[in-house]
Coordinates of C-alpha atoms and ligand atoms in Angstrom, one line a residue:
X25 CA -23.1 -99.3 -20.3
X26 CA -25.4 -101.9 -21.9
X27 CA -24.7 -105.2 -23.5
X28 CA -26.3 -106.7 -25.6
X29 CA -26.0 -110.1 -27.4
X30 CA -24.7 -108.6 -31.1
X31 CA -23.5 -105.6 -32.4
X32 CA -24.7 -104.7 -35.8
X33 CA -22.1 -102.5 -37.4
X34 CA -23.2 -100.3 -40.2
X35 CA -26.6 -99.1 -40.7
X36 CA -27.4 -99.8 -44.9
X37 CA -29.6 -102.5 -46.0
X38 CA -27.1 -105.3 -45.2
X39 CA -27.0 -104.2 -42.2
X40 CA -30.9 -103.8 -41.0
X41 CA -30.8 -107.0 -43.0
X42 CA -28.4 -108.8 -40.7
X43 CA -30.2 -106.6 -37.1
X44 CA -33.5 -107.8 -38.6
X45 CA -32.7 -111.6 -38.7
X46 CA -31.0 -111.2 -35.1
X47 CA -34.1 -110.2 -33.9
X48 CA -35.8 -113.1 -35.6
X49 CA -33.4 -115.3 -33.4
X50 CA -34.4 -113.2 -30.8
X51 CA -31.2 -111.6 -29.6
X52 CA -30.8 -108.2 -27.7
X53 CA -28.9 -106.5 -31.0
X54 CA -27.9 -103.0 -31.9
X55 CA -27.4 -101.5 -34.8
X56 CA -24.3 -98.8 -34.7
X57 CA -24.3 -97.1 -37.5
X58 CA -21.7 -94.1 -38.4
X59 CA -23.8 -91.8 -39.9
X60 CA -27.1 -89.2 -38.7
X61 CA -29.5 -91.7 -40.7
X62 CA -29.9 -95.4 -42.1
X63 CA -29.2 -96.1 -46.0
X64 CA -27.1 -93.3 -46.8
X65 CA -24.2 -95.2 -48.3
X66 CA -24.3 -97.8 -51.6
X67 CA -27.6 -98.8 -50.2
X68 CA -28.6 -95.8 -51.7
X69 CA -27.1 -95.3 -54.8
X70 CA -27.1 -98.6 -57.5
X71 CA -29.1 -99.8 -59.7
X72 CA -32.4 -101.2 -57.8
X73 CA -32.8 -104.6 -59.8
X74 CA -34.4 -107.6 -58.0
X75 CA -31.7 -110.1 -60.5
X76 CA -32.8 -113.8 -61.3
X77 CA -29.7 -115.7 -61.2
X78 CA -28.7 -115.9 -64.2
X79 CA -25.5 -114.1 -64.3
X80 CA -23.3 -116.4 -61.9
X81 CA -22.2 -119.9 -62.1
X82 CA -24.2 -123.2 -60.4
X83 CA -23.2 -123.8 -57.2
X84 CA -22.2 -120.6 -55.2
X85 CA -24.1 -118.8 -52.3
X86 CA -24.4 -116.0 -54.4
X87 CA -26.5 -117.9 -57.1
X88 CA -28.3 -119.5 -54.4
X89 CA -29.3 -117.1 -52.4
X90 CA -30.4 -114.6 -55.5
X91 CA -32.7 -117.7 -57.1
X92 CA -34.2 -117.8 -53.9
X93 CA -34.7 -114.1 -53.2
X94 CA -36.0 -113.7 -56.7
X95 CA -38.5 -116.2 -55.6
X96 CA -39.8 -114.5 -52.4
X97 CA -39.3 -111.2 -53.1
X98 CA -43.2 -110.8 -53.3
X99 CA -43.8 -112.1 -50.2
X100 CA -40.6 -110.2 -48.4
X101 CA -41.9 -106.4 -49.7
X102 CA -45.6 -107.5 -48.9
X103 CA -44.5 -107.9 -45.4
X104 CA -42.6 -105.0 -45.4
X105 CA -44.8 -102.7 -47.0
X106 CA -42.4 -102.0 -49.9
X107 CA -43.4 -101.8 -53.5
X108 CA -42.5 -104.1 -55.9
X109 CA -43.0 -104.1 -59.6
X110 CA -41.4 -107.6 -62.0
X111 CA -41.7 -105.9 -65.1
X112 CA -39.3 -108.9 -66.7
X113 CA -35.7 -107.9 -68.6
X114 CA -34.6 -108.1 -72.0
X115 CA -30.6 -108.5 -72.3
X116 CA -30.3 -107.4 -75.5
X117 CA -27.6 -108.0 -78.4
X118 CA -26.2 -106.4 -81.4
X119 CA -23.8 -109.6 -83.0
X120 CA -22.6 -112.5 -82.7
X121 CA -20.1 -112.4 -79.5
X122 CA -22.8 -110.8 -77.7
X123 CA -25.3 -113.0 -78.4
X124 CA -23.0 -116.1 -77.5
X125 CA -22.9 -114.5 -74.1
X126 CA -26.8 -114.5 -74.2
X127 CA -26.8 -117.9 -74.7
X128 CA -24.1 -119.0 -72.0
X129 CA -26.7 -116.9 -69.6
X130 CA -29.2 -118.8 -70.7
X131 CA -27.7 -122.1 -69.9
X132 CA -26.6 -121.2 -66.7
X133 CA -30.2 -119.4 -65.7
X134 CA -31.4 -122.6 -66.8
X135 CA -28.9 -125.0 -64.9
X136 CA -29.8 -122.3 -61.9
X137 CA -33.3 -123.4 -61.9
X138 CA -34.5 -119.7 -62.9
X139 CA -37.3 -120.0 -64.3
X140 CA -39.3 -118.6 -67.9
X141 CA -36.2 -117.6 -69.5
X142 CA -36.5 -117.7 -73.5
X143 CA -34.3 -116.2 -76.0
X144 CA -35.9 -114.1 -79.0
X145 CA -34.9 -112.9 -82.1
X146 CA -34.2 -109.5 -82.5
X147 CA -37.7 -108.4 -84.2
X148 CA -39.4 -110.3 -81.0
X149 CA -37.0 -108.1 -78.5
X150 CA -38.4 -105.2 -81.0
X151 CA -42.4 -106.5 -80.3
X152 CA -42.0 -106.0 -77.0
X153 CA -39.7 -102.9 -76.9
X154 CA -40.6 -100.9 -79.9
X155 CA -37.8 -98.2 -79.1
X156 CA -35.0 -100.6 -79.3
X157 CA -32.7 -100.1 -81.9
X158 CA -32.6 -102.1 -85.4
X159 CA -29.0 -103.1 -84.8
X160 CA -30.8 -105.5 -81.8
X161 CA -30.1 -109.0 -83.2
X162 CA -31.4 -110.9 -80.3
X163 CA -32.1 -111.0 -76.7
X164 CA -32.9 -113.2 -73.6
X165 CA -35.9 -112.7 -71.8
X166 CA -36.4 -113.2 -68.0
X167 CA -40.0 -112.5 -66.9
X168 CA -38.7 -112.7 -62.9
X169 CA -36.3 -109.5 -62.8
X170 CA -37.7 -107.0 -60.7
X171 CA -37.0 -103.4 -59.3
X172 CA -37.8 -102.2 -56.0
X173 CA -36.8 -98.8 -54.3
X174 CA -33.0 -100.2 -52.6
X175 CA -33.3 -97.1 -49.8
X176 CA -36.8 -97.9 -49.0
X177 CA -36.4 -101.5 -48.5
X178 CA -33.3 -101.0 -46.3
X179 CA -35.4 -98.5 -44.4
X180 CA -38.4 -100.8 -43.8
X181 CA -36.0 -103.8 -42.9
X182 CA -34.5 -101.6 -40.1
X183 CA -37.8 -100.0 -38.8
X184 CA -38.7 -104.1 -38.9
X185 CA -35.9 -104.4 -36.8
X186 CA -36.4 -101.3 -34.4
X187 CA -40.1 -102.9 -33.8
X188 CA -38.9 -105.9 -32.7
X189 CA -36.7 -104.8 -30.4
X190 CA -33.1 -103.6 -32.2
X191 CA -32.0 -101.1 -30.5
X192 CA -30.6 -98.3 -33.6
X193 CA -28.0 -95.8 -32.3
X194 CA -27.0 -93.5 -35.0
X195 CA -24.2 -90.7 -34.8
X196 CA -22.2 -93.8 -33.6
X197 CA -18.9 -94.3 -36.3
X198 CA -16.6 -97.6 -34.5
X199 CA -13.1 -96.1 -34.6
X200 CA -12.0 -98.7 -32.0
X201 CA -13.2 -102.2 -31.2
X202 CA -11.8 -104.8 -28.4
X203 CA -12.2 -107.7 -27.0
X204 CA -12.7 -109.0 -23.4
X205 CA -13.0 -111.5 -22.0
X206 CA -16.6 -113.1 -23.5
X207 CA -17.2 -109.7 -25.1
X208 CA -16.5 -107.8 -27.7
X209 CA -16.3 -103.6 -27.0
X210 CA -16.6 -100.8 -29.6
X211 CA -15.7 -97.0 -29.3
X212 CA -17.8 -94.7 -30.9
X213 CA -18.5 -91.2 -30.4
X214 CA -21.6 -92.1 -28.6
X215 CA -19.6 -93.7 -25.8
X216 CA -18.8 -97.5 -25.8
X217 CA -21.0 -100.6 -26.6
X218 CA -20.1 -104.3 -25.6
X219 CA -21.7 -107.9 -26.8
X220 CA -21.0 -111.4 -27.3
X221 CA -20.9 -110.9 -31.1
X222 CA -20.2 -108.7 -33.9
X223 CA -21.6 -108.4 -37.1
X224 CA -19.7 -106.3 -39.4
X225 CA -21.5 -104.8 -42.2
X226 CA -19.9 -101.4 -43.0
X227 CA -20.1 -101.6 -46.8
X228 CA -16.9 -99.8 -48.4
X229 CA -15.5 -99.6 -45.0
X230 CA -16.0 -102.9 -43.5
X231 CA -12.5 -103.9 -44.6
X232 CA -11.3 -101.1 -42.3
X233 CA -13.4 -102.0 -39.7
X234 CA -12.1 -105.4 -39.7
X235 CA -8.8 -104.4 -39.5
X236 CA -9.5 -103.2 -36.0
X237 CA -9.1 -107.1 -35.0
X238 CA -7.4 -109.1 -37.6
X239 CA -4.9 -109.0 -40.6
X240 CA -6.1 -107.9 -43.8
X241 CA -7.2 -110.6 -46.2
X242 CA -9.4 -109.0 -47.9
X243 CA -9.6 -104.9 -49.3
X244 CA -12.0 -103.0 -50.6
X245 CA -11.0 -100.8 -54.0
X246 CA -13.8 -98.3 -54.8
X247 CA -15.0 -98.1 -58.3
X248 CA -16.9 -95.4 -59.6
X249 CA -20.4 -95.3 -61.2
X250 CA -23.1 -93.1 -62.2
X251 CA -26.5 -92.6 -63.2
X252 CA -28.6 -90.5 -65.5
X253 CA -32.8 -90.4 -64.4
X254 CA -35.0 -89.3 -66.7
X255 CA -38.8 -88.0 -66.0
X256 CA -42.0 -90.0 -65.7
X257 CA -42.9 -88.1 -69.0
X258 CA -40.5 -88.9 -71.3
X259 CA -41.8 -90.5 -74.5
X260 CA -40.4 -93.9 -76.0
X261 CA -39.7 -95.0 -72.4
X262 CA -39.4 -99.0 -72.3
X263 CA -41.4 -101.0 -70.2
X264 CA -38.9 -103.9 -69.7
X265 CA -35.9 -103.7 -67.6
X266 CA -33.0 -103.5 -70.5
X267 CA -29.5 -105.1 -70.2
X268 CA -27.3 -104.2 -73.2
X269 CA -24.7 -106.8 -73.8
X270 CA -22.3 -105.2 -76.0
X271 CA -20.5 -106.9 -79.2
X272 CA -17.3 -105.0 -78.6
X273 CA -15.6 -106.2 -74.3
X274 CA -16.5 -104.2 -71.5
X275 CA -19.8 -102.4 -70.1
X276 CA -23.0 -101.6 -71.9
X277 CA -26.3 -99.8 -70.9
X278 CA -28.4 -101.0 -68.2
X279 CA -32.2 -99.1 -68.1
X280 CA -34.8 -99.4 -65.7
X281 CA -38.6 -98.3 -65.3
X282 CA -38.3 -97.5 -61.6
X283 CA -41.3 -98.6 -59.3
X284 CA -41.7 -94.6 -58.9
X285 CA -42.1 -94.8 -62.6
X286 CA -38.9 -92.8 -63.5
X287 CA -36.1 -93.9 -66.1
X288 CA -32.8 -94.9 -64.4
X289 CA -29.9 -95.3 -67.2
X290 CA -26.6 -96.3 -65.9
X291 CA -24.4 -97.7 -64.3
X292 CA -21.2 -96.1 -65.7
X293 CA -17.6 -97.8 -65.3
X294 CA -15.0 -95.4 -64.5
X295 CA -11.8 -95.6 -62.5
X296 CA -10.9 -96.0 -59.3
X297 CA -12.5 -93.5 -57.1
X298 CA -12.2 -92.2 -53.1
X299 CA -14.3 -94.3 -50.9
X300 CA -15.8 -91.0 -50.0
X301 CA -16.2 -89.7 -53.7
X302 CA -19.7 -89.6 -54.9
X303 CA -19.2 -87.1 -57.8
X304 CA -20.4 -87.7 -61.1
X305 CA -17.9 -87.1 -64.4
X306 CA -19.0 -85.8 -67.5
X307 CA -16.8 -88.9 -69.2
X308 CA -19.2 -91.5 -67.2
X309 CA -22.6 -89.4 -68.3
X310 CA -21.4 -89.0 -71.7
X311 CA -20.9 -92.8 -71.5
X312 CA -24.5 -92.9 -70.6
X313 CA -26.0 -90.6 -73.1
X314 CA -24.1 -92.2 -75.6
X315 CA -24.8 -95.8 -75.6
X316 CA -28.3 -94.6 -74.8
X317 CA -28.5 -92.8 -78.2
X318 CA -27.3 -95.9 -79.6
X319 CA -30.1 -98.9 -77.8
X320 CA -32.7 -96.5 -77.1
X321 CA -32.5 -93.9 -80.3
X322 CA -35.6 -92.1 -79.9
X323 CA -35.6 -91.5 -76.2
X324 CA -35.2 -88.0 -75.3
X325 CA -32.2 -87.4 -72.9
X326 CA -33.4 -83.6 -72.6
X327 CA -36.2 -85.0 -70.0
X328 CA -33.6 -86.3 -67.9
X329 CA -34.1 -84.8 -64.2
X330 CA -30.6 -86.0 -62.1
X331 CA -27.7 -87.6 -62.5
X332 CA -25.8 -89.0 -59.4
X333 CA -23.0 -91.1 -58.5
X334 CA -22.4 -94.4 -56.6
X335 CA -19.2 -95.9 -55.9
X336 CA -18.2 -100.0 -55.9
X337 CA -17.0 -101.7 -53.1
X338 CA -14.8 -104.0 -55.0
X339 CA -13.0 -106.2 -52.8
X340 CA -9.5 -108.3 -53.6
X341 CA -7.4 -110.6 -51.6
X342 CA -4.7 -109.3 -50.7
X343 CA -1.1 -110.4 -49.1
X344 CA 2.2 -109.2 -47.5
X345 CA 4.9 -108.0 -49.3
X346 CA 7.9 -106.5 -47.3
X347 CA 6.2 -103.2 -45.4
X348 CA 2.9 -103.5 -47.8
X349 CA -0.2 -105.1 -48.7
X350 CA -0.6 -106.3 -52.6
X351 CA -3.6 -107.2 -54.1
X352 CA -4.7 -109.9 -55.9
X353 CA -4.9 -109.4 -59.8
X354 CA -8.7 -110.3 -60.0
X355 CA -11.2 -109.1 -58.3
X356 CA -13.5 -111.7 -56.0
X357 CA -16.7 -112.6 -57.5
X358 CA -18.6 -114.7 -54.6
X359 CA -20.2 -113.3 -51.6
X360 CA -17.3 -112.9 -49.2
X361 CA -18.4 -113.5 -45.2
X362 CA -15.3 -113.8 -43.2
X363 CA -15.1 -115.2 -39.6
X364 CA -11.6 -113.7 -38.6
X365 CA -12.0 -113.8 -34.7
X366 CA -14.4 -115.8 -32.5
X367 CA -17.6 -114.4 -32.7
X368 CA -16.7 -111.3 -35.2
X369 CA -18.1 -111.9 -39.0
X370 CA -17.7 -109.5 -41.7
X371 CA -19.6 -108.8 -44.8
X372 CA -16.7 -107.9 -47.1
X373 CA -17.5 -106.1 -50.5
X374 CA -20.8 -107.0 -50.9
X375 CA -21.7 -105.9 -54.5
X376 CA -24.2 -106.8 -57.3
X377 CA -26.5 -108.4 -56.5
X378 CA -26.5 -107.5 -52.5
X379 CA -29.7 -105.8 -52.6
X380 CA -32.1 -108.9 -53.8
X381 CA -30.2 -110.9 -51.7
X382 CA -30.2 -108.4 -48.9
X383 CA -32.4 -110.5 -46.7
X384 CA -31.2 -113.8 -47.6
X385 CA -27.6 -112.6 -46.2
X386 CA -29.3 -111.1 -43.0
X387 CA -30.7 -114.7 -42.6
X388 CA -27.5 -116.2 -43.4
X389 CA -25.5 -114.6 -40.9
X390 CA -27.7 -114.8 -38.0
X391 CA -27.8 -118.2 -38.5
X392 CA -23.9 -118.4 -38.3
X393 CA -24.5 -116.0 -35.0
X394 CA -27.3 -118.1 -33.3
X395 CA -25.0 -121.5 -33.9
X396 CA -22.0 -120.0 -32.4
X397 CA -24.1 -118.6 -29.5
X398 CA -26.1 -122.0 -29.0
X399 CA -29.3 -120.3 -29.8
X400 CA -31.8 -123.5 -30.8
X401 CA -35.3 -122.0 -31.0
X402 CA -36.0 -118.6 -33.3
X403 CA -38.2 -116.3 -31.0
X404 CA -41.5 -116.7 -31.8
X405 CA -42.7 -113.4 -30.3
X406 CA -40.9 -112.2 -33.5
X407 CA -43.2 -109.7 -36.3
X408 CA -42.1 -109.9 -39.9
X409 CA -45.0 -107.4 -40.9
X410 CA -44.4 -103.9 -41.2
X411 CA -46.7 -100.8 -41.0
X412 CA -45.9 -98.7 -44.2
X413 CA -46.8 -95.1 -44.3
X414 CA -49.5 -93.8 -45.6
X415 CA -49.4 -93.1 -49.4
X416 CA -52.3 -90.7 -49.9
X417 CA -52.2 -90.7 -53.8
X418 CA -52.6 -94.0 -54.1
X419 CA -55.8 -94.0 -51.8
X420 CA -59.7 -93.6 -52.9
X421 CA -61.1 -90.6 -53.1
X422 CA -63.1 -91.7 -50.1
X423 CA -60.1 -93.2 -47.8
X424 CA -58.9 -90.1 -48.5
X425 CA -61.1 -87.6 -47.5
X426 CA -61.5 -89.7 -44.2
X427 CA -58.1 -89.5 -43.6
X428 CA -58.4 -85.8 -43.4
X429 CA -61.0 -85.8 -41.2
X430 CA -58.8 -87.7 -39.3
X431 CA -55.8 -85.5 -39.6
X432 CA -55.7 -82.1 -42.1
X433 CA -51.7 -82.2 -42.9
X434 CA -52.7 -85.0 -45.0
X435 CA -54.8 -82.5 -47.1
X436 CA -52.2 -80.5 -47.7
X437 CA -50.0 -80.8 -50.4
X438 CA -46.3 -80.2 -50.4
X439 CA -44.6 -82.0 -53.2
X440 CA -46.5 -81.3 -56.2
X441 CA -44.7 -83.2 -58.5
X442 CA -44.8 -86.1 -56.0
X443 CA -48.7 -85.2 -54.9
X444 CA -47.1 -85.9 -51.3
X445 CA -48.8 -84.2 -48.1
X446 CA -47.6 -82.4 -45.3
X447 CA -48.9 -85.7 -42.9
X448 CA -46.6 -87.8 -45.3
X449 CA -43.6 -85.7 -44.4
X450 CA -44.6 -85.3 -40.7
X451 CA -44.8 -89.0 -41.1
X452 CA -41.5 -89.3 -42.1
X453 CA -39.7 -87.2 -39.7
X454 CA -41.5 -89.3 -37.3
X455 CA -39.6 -92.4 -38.7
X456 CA -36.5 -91.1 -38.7
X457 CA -35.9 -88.5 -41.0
X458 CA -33.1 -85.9 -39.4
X459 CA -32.1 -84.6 -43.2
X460 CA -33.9 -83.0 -46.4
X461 CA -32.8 -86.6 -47.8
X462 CA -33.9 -88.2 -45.0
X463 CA -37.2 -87.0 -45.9
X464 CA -37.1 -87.3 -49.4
X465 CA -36.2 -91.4 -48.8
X466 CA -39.2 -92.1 -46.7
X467 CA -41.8 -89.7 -48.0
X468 CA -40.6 -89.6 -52.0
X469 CA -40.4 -85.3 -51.6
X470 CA -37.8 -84.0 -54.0
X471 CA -37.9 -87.0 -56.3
X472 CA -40.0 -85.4 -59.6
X473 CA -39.1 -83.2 -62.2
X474 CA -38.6 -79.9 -59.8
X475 CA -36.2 -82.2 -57.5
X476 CA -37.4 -80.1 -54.9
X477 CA -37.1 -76.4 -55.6
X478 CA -40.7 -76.6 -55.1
X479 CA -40.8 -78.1 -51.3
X480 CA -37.5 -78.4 -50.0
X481 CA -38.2 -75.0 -48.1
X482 CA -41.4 -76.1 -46.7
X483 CA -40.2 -79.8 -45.7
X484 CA -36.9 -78.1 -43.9
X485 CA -39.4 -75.9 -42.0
X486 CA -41.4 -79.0 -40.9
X487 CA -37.9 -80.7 -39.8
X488 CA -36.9 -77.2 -38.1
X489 CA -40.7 -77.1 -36.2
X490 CA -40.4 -80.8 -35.5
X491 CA -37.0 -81.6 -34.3
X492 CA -36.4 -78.5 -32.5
X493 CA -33.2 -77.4 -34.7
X494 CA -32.6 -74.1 -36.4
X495 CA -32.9 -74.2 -39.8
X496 CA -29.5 -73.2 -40.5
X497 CA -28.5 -76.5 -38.9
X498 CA -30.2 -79.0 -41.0
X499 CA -28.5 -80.9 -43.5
X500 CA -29.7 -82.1 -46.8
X501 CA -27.3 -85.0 -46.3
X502 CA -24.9 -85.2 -44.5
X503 CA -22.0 -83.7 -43.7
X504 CA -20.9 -80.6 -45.4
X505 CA -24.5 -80.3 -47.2
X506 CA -25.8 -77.5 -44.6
X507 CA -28.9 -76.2 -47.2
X508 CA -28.7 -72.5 -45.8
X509 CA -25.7 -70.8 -44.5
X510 CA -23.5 -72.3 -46.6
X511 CA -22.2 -75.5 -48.1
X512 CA -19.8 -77.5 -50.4
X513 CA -22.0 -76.7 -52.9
X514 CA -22.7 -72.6 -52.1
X515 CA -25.1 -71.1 -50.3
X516 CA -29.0 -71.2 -50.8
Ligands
FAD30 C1 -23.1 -99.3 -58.8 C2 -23.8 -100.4 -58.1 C3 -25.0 -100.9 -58.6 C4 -25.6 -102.0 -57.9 N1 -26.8 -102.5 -58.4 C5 -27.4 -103.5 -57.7 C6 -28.7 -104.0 -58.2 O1 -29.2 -103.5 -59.2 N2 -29.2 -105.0 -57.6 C7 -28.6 -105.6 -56.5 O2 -29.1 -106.6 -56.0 N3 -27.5 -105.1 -56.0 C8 -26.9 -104.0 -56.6 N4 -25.8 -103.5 -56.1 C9 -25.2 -104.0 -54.8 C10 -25.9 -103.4 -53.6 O3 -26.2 -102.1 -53.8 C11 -25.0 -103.6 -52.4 O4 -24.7 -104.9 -52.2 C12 -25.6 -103.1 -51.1 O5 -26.2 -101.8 -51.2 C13 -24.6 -103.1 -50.0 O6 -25.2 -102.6 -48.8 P1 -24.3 -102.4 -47.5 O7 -25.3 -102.4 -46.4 O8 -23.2 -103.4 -47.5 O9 -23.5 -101.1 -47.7 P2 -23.9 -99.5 -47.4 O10 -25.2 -99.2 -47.9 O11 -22.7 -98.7 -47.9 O12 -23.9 -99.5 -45.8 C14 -22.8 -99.5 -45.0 C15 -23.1 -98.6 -43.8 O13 -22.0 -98.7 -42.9 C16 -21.8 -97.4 -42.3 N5 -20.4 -97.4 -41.8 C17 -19.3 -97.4 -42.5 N6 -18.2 -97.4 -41.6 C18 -18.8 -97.4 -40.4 C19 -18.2 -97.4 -39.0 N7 -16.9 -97.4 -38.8 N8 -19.0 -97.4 -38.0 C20 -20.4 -97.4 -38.2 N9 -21.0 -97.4 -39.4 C21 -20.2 -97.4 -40.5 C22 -22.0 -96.5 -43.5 O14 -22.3 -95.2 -43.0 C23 -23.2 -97.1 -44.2 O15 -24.4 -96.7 -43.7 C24 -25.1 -102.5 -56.7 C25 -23.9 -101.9 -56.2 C26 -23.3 -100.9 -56.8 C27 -22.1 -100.3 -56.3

């Protein structure tokens, strides 16, 4: 059995965050993660906004860390080779308690040090977003909110990782973990792992996992959430990232011009859901289409593609009463990072905004990780530069045709509405991909207006051909989602 230094649990983009940073310091780490594939939990469903800072108080590690992630993110995704697009937000405002809000936000952004933020009237909002509604009485502007593709960032952090020497067993859920002597132990299916640390960083579940070694302190309560996407057609799309800040309490519209140049709508707020429970309602979508009808009232919700669901990791304190655990009344707002044993930490609910401060938290914990462990010197052997794949329709015609010279499969199409190639997909699979999904989050198959009626076929054939599994096997994600031979869904 080998041991290694750390053991990154959990395999989503806190989690190739944290194995990333650990490599950085230049321990011998692996990443266990419980599933066939990286970035198949919250990591992949949310709402892919790079935030500024201006939504929590002065003075936390949350604020701190976004501020300064909003900063770098150009320089993070250029090493990474993940796209980025600022296109700037409008939170916008339809009366007076909403726009008070919009100006508490502003004070705050500003005592955050965010910078560029303005407020506008509402016909200025309207300059710049011509399909906002009348009713729009103000707004604040922040030119630094971003978006960025949440799956393909986690992705690239843990190939990052993987390059400089992580070592990334999937297929491996902890269901046990120990401690002995100087090392910590954990059971998975794949047989057991030791190392001097632990790094827990199993999303919805890490409160489970925690509870392996120490008394609870902190739960998770899943939320739900969905999302509507519309086309990269649809007329009247806005340009700006849109937060609606709504006059009467409780949750508005939040829209965003994806860097794949789709419209996301959403999130939803429902109910509690199962930590499992990635459904969508038709009460959260008609939430959706509603207060889009109201903001955005000549966008055309009949060129919307997918809906899907996403679920909140919502974490409370909780403490004994008699037999039970009871939970705090509010919910906690700050990063929590809990220490509950020697040389065991635990990211612990880790919600908005956890993907722009994904790598600031990876940084942040191996920190914690190389002090415990006495580790003075970060290895300087370590690569923060990624290779990206290839993206052959966003080459010249002429780096093109010379990369078919090269190689043919990148001739060939197989996504039309994505213009991806068969090289792209081989690519993929070569990365990683075990799952229709897989694929889809590495190459972009699957993602346009067909959603993959068009290549899903010809991609499972290449992941049949390439991985040596009948066809019938392959999943489209995970358990249960067998694409032929049936399903939860039916059968092909
Ligand atoms: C609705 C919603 C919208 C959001 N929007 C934004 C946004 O716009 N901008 C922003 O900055 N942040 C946003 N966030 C927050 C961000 O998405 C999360 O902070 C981030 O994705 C959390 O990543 P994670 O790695 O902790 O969790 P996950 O992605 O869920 O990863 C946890 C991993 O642990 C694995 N795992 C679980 N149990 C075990 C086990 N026992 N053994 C091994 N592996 C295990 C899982 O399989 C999974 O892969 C949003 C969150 C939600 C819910």
């Amino acid at each position: 059995m080998e041991r290694y230094d750390v053991l990154v649990l959990g395999g989503g983009v806190l989690g190739c965050f944290a194995a990333r940073h650990l490599t950085r310091w230049g321990f011998h780490t692996a990443l266990l993660e419980g599933r066939e594939d990286l970035c198949t939990g919250t990591t992949r469903a949310n709402t892919a906004i790079v935030y500024t800072g201006c939504d929590t108080p002065p003075g936390t590690l949350k604020t701190r860390l976004c501020v300064e992630a909003n900063r770098t993110f150009d320089d993070l995704c250029a090493q990474l080779g993940v796209p980025f697009a600022r296109p700037g937000s409008l939170m916008v405002s339809c009366g007076p308690r909403a726009q008070r809000v919009l100006e508490r936000k502003l004070r705050q952004g500003q005592e955050n040090g965010v910078p560029g933020l303005r407020l506008l009237s509402g016909a200025e909002a309207r300059a710049m977003e011509p399909g906002l509604t009348e009713e729009v009485t103000g707004a604040l502007y922040a030119p630094g909110t971003g978006t960025v593709n949440p799956w393909e960032l986690g992705l690239a952090a843990g190939e990052n990782a993987a390059a400089n020497g992580c070592t990334i067993i999937l297929n491996a859920q902890v269901t046990a973990l120990f401690s002995d002597g100087p090392d910590w132990g954990a059971e998975t299916a794949r047989g057991t792992f030791r190392a001097r640390a632990v790094v827990n960083c199993c999303g919805l579940y890490a409160d489970q996992v925690q509870e392996l070694v120490a008394e609870p302190s902190v739960r998770i309560f899943p939320g739900k959430a969905e999302y509507l996407v519309l086309d990269d057609t649809v007329d009247h799309a806005p340009r700006h990232i849109l937060f609606h800040e709504p006059e009467e309490k409780g949750k508005g519209l939040t829209v965003v011009p994806t860097v794949e140049g789709k419209l996301l709508l959403g999130p939803s707020e429902g109910p509690g859901a199962d930590k499992d429970d990635w459904s969508t309602t038709a009460r959260g979508l008609d939430f959706l289409r509603t207060w889009t009808a109201r903001v955005l009232p000549e966008l055309d919700l009949s060129q919307t593609i997918r809906s899907f669901g996403a679920i909140r990791p919502n974490p409370f304190y909780v403490y004994p009463e008699g037999e039970t655990w009871v939970r705090e009344e509010k919910s906690i707002h700050n990063f929590t990072i809990q220490n509950p044993r020697p040389r065991f930490w635990s990211f612990l609910g880790i919600k908005t905004p956890g993907l722009t401060c994904a790598d600031g938290l990876g940084r942040y914990v191996a920190g914690l990780v190389a002090e415990e462990l006495g580790r003075k010197e970060p290895n300087p052997a370590f690569d923060p530069v990624r290779t990206p794949p290839v993206r052959v329709k966003e080459l010249s015609f002429e780096a093109r045709a010379a990369l078919i010279r090269q190689n043919p499969a990148y001739g060939k199409i197989l996504c039309r509405c994505g213009e991806i190639t068969e090289g792209e997909v081989l690519d993929a699979i070569a990365r990683g991909a075990v799952t229709l999904d897989g694929v889809k989050r590495r190459a972009g198959t699957g993602l346009g207006r067909c959603q993959g009626s068009v290549c899903a076929g010809k991609v499972m054939a290449l992941l049949s051909r390439e991985l040596k599994v009948p066809v019938e096997n392959l999943r489209r994600d995970g358990p249960g989602t067998n694409w032929l031979g049936g399903n939860d869904r039916g059968t092909l």
